[in-house]
PDB file of C-alpha atoms in Angstrom:
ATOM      1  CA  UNK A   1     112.854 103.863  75.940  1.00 66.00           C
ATOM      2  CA  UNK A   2     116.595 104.065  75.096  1.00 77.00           C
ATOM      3  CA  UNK A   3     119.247 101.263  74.570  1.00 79.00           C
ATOM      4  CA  UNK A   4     120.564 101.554  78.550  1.00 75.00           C
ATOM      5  CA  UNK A   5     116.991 101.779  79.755  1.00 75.00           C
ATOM      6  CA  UNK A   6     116.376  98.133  77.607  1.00 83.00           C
ATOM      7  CA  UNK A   7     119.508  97.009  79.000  1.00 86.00           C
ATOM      8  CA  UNK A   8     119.050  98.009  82.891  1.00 83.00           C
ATOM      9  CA  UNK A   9     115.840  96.241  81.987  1.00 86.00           C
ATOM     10  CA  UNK A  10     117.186  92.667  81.230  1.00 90.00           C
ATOM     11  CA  UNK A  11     120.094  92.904  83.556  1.00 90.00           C
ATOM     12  CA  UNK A  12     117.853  93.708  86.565  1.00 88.00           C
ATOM     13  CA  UNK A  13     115.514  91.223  85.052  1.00 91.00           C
ATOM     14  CA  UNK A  14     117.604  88.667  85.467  1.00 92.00           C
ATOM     15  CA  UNK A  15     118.990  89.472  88.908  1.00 90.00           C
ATOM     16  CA  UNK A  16     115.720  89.260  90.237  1.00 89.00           C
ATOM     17  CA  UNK A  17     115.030  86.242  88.866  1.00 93.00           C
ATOM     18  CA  UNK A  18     118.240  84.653  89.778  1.00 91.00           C
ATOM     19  CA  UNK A  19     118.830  85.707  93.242  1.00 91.00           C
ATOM     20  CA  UNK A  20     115.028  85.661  94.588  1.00 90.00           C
ATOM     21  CA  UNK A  21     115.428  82.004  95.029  1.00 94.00           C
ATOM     22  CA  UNK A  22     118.916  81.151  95.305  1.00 95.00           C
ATOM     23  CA  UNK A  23     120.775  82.015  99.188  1.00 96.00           C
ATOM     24  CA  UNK A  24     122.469  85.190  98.038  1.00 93.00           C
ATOM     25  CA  UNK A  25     120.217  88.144  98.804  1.00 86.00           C
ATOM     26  CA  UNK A  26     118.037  89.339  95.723  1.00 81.00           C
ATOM     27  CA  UNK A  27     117.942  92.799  97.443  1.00 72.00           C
ATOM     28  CA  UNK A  28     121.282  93.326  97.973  1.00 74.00           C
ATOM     29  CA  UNK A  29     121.874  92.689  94.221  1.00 82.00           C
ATOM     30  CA  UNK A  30     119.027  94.725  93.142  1.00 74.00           C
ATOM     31  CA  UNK A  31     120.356  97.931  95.200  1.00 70.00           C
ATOM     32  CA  UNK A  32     123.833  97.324  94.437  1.00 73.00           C
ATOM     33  CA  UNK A  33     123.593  98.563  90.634  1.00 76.00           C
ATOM     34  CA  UNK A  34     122.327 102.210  92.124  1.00 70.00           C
ATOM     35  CA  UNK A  35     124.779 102.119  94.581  1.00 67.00           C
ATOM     36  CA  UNK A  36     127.732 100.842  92.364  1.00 71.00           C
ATOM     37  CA  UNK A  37     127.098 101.890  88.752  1.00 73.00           C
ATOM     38  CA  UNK A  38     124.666 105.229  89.558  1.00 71.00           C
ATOM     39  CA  UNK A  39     121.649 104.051  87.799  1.00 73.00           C
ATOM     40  CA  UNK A  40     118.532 104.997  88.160  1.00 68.00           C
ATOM     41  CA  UNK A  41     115.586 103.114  90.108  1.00 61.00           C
ATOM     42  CA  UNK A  42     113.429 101.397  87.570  1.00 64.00           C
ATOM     43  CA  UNK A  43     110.319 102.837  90.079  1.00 64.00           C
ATOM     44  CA  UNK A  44     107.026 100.675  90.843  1.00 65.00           C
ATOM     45  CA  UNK A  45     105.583  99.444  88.347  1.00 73.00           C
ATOM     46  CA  UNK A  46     108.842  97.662  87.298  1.00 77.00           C
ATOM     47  CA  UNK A  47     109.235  95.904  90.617  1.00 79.00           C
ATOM     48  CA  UNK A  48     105.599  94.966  90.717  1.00 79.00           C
ATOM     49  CA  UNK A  49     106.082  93.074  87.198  1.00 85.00           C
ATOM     50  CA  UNK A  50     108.935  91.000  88.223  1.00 89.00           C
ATOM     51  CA  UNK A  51     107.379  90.321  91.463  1.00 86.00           C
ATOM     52  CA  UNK A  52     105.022  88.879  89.607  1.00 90.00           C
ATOM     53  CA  UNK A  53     107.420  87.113  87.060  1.00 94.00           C
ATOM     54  CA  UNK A  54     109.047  85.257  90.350  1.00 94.00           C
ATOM     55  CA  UNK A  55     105.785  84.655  91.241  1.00 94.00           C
ATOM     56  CA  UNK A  56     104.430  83.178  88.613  1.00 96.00           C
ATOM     57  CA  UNK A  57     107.782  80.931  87.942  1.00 97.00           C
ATOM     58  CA  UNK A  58     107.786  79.378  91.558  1.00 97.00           C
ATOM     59  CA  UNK A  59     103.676  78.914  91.003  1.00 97.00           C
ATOM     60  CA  UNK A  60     104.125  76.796  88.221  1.00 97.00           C
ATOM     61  CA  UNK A  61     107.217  74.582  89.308  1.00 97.00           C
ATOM     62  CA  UNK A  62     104.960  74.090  92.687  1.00 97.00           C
ATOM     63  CA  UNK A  63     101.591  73.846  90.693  1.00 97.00           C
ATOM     64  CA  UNK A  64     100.684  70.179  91.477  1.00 96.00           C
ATOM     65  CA  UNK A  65     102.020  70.631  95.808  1.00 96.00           C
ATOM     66  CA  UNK A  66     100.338  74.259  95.319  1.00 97.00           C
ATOM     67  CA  UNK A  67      97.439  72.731  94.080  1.00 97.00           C
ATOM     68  CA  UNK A  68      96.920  69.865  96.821  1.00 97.00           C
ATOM     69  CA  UNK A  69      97.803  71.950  99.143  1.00 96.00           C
ATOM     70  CA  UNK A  70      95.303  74.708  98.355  1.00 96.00           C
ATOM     71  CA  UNK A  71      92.611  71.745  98.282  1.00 96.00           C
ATOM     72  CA  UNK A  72      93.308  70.280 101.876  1.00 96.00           C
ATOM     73  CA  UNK A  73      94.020  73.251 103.572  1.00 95.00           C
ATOM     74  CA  UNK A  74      90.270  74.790 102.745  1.00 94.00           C
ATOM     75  CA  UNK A  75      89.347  70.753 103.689  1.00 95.00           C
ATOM     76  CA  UNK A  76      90.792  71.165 107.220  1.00 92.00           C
ATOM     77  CA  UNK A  77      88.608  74.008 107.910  1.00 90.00           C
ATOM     78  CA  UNK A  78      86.097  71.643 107.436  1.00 88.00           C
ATOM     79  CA  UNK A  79      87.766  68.658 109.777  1.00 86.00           C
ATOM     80  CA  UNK A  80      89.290  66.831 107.254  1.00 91.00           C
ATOM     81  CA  UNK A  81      93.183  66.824 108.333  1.00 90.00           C
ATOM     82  CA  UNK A  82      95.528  65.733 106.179  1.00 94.00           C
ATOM     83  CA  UNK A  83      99.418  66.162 105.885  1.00 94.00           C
ATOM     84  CA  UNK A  84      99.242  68.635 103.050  1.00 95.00           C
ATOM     85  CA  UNK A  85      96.532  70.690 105.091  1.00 96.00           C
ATOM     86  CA  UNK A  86      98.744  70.632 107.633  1.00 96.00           C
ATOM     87  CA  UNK A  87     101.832  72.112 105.724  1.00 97.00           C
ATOM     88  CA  UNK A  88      99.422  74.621 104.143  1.00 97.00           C
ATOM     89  CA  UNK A  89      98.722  76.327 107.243  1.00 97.00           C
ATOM     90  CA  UNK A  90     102.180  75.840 108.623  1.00 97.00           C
ATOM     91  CA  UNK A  91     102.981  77.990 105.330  1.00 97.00           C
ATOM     92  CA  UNK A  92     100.492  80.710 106.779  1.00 96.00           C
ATOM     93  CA  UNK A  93     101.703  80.351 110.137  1.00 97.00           C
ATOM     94  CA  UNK A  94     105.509  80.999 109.060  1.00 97.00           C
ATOM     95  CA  UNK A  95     104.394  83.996 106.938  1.00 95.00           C
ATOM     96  CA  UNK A  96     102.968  86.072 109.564  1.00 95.00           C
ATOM     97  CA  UNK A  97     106.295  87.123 111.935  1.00 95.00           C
ATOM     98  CA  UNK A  98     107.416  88.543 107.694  1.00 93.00           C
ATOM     99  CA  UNK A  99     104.179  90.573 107.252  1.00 90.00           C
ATOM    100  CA  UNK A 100     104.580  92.064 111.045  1.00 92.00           C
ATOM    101  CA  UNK A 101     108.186  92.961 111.329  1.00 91.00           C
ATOM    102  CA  UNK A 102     107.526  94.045 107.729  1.00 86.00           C
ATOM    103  CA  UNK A 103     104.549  96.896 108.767  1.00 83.00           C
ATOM    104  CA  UNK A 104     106.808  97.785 111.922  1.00 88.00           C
ATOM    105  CA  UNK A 105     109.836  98.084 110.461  1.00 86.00           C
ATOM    106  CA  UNK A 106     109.570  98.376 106.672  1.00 81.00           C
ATOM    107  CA  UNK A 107     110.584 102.138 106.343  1.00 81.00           C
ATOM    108  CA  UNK A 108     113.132 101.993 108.923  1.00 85.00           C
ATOM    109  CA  UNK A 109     115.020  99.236 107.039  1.00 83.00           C
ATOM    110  CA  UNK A 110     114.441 101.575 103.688  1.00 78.00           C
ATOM    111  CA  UNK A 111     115.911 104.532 105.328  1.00 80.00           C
ATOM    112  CA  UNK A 112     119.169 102.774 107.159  1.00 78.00           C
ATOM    113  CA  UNK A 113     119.425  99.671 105.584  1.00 78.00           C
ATOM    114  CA  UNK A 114     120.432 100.049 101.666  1.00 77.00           C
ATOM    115  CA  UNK A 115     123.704 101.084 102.572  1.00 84.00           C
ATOM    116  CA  UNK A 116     126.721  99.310 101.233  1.00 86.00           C
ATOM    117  CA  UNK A 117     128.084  98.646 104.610  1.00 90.00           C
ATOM    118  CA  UNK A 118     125.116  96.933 105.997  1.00 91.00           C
ATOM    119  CA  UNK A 119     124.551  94.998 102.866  1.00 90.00           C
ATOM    120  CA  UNK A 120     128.383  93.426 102.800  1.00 91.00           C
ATOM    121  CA  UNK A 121     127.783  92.904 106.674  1.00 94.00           C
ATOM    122  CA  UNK A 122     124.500  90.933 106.019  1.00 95.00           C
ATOM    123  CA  UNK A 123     126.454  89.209 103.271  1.00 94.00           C
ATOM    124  CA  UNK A 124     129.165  87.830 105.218  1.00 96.00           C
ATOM    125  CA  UNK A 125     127.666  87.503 108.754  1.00 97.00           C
ATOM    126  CA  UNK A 126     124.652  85.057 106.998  1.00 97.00           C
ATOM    127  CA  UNK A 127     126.734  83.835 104.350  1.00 97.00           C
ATOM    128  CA  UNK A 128     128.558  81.740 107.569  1.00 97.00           C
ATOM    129  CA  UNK A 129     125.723  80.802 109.595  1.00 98.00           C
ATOM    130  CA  UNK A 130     124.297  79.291 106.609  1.00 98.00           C
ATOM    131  CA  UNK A 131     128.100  77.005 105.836  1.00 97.00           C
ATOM    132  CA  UNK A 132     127.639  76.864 109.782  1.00 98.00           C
ATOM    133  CA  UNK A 133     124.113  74.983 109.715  1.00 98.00           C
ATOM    134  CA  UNK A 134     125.425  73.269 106.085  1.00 97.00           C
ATOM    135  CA  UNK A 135     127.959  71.249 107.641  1.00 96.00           C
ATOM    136  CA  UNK A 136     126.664  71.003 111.495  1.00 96.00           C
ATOM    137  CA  UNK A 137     123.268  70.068 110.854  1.00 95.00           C
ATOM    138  CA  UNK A 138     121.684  66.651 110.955  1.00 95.00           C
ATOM    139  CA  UNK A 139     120.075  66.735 107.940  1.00 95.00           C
ATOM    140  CA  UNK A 140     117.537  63.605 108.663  1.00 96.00           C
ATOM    141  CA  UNK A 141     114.107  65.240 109.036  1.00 97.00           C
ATOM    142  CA  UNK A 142     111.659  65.671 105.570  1.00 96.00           C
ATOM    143  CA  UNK A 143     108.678  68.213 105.522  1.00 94.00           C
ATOM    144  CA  UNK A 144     106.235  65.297 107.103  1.00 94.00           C
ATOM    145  CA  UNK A 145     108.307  66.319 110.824  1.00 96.00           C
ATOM    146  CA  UNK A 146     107.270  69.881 110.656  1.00 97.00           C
ATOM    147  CA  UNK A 147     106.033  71.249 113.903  1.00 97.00           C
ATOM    148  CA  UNK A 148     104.684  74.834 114.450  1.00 97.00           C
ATOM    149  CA  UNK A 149     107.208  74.722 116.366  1.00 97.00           C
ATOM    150  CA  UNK A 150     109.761  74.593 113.386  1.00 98.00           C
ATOM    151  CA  UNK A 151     107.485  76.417 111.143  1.00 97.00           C
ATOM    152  CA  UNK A 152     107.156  79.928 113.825  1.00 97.00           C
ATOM    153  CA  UNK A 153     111.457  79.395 114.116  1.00 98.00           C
ATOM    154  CA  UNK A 154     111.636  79.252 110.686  1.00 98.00           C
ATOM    155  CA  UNK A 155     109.403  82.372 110.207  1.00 97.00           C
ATOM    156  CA  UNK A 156     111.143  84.660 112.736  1.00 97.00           C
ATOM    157  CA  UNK A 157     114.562  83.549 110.624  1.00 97.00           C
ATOM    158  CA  UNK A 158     112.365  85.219 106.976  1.00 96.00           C
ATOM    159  CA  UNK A 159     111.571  88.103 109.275  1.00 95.00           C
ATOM    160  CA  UNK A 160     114.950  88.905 109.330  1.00 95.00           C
ATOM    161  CA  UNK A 161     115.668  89.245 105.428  1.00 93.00           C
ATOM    162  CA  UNK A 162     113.625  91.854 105.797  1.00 90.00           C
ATOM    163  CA  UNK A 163     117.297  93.829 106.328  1.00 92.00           C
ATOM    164  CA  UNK A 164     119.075  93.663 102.103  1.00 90.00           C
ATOM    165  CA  UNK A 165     121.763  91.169 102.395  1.00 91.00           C
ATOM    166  CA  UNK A 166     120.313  88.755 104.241  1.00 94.00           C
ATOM    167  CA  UNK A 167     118.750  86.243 101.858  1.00 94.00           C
ATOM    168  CA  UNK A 168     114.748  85.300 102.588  1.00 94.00           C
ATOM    169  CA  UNK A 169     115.657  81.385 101.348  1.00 96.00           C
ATOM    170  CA  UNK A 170     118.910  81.496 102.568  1.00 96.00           C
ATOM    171  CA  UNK A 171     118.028  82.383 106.149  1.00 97.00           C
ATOM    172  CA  UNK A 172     114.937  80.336 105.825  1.00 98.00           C
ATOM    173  CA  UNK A 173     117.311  77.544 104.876  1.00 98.00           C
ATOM    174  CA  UNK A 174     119.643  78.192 107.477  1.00 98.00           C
ATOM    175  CA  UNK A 175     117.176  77.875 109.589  1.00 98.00           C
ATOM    176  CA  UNK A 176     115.753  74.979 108.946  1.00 98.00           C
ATOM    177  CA  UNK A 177     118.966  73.038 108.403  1.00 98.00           C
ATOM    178  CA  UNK A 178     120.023  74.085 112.270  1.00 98.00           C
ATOM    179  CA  UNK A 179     117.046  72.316 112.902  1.00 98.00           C
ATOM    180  CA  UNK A 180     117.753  69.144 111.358  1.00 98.00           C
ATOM    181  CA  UNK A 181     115.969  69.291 107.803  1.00 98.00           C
ATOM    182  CA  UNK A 182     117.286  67.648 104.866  1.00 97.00           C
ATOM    183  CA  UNK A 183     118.293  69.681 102.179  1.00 97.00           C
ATOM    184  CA  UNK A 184     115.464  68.802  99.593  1.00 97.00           C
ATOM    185  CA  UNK A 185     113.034  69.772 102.094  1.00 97.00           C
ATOM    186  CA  UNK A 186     114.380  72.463 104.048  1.00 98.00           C
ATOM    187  CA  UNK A 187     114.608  74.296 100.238  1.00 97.00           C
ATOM    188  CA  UNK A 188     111.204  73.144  99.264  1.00 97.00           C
ATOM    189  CA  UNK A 189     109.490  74.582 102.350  1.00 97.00           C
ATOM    190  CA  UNK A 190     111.642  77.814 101.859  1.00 97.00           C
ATOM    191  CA  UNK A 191     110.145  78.175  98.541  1.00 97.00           C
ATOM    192  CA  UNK A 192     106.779  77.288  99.013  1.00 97.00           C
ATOM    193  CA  UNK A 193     107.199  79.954 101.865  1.00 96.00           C
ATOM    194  CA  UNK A 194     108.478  82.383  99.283  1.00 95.00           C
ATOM    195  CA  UNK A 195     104.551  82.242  97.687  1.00 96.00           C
ATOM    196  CA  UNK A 196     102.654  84.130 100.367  1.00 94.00           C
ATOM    197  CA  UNK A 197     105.234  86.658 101.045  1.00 91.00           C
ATOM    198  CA  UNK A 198     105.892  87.276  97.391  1.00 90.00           C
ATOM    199  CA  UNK A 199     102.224  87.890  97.034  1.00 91.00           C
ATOM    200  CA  UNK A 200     102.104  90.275 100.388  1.00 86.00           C
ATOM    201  CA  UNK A 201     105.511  92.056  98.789  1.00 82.00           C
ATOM    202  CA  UNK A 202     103.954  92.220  95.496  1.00 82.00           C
ATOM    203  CA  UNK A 203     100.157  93.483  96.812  1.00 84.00           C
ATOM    204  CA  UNK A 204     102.033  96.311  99.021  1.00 80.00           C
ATOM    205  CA  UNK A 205     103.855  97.542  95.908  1.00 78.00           C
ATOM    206  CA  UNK A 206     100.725  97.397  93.449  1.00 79.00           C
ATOM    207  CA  UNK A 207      98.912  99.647  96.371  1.00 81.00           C
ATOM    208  CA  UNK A 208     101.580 102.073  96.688  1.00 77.00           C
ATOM    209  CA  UNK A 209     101.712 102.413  92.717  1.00 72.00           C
ATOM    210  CA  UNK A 210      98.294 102.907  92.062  1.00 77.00           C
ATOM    211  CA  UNK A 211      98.471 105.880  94.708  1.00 79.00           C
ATOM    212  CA  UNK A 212     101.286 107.062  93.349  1.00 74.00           C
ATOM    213  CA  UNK A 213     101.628 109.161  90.007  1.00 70.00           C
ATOM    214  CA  UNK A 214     104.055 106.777  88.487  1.00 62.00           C
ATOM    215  CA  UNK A 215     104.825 106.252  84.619  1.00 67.00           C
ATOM    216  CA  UNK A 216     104.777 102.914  83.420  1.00 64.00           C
ATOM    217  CA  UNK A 217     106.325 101.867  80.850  1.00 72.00           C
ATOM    218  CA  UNK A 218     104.431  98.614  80.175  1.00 75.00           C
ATOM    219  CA  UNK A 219     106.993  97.100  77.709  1.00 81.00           C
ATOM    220  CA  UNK A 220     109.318  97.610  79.849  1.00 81.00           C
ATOM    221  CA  UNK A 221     107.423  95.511  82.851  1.00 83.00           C
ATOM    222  CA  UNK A 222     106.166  92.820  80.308  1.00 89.00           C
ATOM    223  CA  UNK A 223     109.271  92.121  79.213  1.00 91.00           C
ATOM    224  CA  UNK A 224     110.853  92.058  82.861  1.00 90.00           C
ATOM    225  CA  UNK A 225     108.356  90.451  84.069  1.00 92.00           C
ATOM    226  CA  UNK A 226     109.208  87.293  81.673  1.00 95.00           C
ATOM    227  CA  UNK A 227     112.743  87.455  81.899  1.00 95.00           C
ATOM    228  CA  UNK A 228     111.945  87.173  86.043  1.00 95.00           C
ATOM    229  CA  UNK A 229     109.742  84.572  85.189  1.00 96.00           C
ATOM    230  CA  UNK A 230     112.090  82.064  82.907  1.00 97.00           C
ATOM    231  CA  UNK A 231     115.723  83.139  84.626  1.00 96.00           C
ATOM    232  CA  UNK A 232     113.591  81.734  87.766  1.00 97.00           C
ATOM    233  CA  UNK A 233     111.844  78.736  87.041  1.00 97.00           C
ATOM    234  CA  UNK A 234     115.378  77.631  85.800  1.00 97.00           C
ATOM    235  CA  UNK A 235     116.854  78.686  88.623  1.00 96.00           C
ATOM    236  CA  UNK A 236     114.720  76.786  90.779  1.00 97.00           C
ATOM    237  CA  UNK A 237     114.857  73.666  88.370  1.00 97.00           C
ATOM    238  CA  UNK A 238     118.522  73.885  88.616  1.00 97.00           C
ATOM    239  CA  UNK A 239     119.160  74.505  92.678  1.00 97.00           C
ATOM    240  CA  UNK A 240     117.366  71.865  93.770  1.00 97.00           C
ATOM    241  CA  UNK A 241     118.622  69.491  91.109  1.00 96.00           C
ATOM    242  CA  UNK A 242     122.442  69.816  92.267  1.00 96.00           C
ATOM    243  CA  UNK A 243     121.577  70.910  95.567  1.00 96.00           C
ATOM    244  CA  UNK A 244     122.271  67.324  97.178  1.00 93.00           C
ATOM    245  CA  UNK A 245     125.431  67.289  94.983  1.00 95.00           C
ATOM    246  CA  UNK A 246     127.127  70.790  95.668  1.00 95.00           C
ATOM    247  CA  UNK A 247     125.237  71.696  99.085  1.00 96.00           C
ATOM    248  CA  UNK A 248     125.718  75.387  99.652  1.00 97.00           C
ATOM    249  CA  UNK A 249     128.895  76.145 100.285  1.00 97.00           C
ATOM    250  CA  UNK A 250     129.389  77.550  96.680  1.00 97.00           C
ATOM    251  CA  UNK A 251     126.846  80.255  97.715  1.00 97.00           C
ATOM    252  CA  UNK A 252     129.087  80.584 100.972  1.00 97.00           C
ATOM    253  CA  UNK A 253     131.622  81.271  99.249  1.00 97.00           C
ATOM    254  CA  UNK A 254     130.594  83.660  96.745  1.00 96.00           C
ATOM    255  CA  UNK A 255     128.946  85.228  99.697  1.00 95.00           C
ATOM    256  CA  UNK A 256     131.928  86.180 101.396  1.00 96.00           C
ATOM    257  CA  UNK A 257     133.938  86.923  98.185  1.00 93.00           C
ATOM    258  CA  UNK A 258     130.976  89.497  97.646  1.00 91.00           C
ATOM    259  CA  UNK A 259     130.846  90.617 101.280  1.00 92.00           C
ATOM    260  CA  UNK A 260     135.395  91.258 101.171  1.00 92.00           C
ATOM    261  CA  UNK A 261     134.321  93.143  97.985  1.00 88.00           C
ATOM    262  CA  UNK A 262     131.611  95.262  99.002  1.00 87.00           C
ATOM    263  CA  UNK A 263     133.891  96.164 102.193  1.00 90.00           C
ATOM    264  CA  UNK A 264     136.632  97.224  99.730  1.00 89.00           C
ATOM    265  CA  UNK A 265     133.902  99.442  98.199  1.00 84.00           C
ATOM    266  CA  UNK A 266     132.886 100.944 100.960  1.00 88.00           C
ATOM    267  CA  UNK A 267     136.472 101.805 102.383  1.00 87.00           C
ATOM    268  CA  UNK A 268     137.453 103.103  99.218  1.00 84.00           C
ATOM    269  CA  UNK A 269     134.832 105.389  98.322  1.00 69.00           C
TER     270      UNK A 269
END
């Protein structure tokens, strides 16, 4: 491996882990280093390791809901309802409109949808609706209010970030703060959401690398796949820490700031 191949490495390492959870689009800043700067993809077996480092990061900051969750959930098969049962299956429930717009439409949103134009559009047109819900909604309802419902709106909304730009927790957000969530929880169930679909994302990508002929460059993956791993835990520690304090219209902001630029971009060149 060279010196630019190390540092693509960390800086794409760090985008990942950065943007997967906050309400900026993780795919639009993944493509936009191609698309911008002309490098190369870092193939497969990259994006399966820091799948796994985001993975791993939101795993562990969940591991004691994960956990009880897990538990009662396999308990409520067996009768015994409980409310974390209940939100573990409203988890499942939200994840399924992802994994079928995802097998219908997957390659159609690879071939037209990595294009600067749509990515600044995504940027800016979700980037409002999410200041939109910030400052309209009620913000009075925790986690323990969750209807299926709020969980099958809320999944349709993650369907959507299927298209880069969009933002899987910030349209998951949105969505759940147009519906009267408080912050705290509409963020919580966005990343506890994040699990099952980062597992589907990350399963799809492992089976299309081990029938592919792919190199992999395993220090390369380890060492992404850590740098994911920390750059998101902290992230995660971080966002919902301040996220009563600052609500989102920072990440409005810088939204549209990105979205004006990307439009520049694309009118320029």
């Amino acid at each position: 491996m060279t010196l630019a191949d190390w540092i693509h490495t960390v800086i794409l390492a760090l985008i990942q882990g950065l943007t997967e959870f906050l309400p900026i689009s993780s795919s639009a800043h993944l493509i936009l280093p191609s698309q911008l700067l002309g490098w190369q993809d870092q193939g497969l077996a990259f994006d399966v390791g820091v799948h796994v480092g985001t993975l791993v990061a939101v795993i562990y900051y969940f591991r004691r809901e994960v956990l009880q969750i897990s538990v009662a959930s396999i308990a409520a098969l067996g009768g015994r309802r409980s409310a974390e049962g209940k939100l573990g299956w409203l988890v499942v429930l939200a994840t399924i409109p992802a994994v079928i717009f995802g097998g219908l439409f997957g390659d159609l949103v690879d071939e037209y949808g990595r294009s600067i134009l749509v990515i600044a559009g995504t940027t800016l047109i979700f980037g409002v609706l999410l200041g939109w819900a910030d400052l309209k909604g009620k913000r009075v309802r925790k986690t323990d209010t969750l209807g299926v419902k709020d969980a099958l709106t809320i999944g349709l909304a993650q369907a959507v970030a299927l298209i880069p730009g969009t933002s899987r927790s910030g349209i998951t957000i949105t969505a759940a703060l147009m519906l009267g969530f408080e912050r705290q929880s509409a963020a919580r169930f966005s990343f506890l959401m994040s699990i099952p679909v980062i597992v589907a994302a990350g399963s799809l990508k492992t089976l299309e690398l081990i029938q592919s002929d792919a190199e992999a460059h395993w220090e390369m993956i380890g060492s992404g796949a850590v740098l994911a791993a920390l750059s998101a835990f902290a992230c995660i520690y971080l966002f919902l820490k301040w996220l009563d304090r600052i609500g989102m219209m920072p990440f409005v902001i810088y939204r549209l700031i990105l979205g004006f630029v990307l439009l520049g971009v694309w009118f320029v060149g």
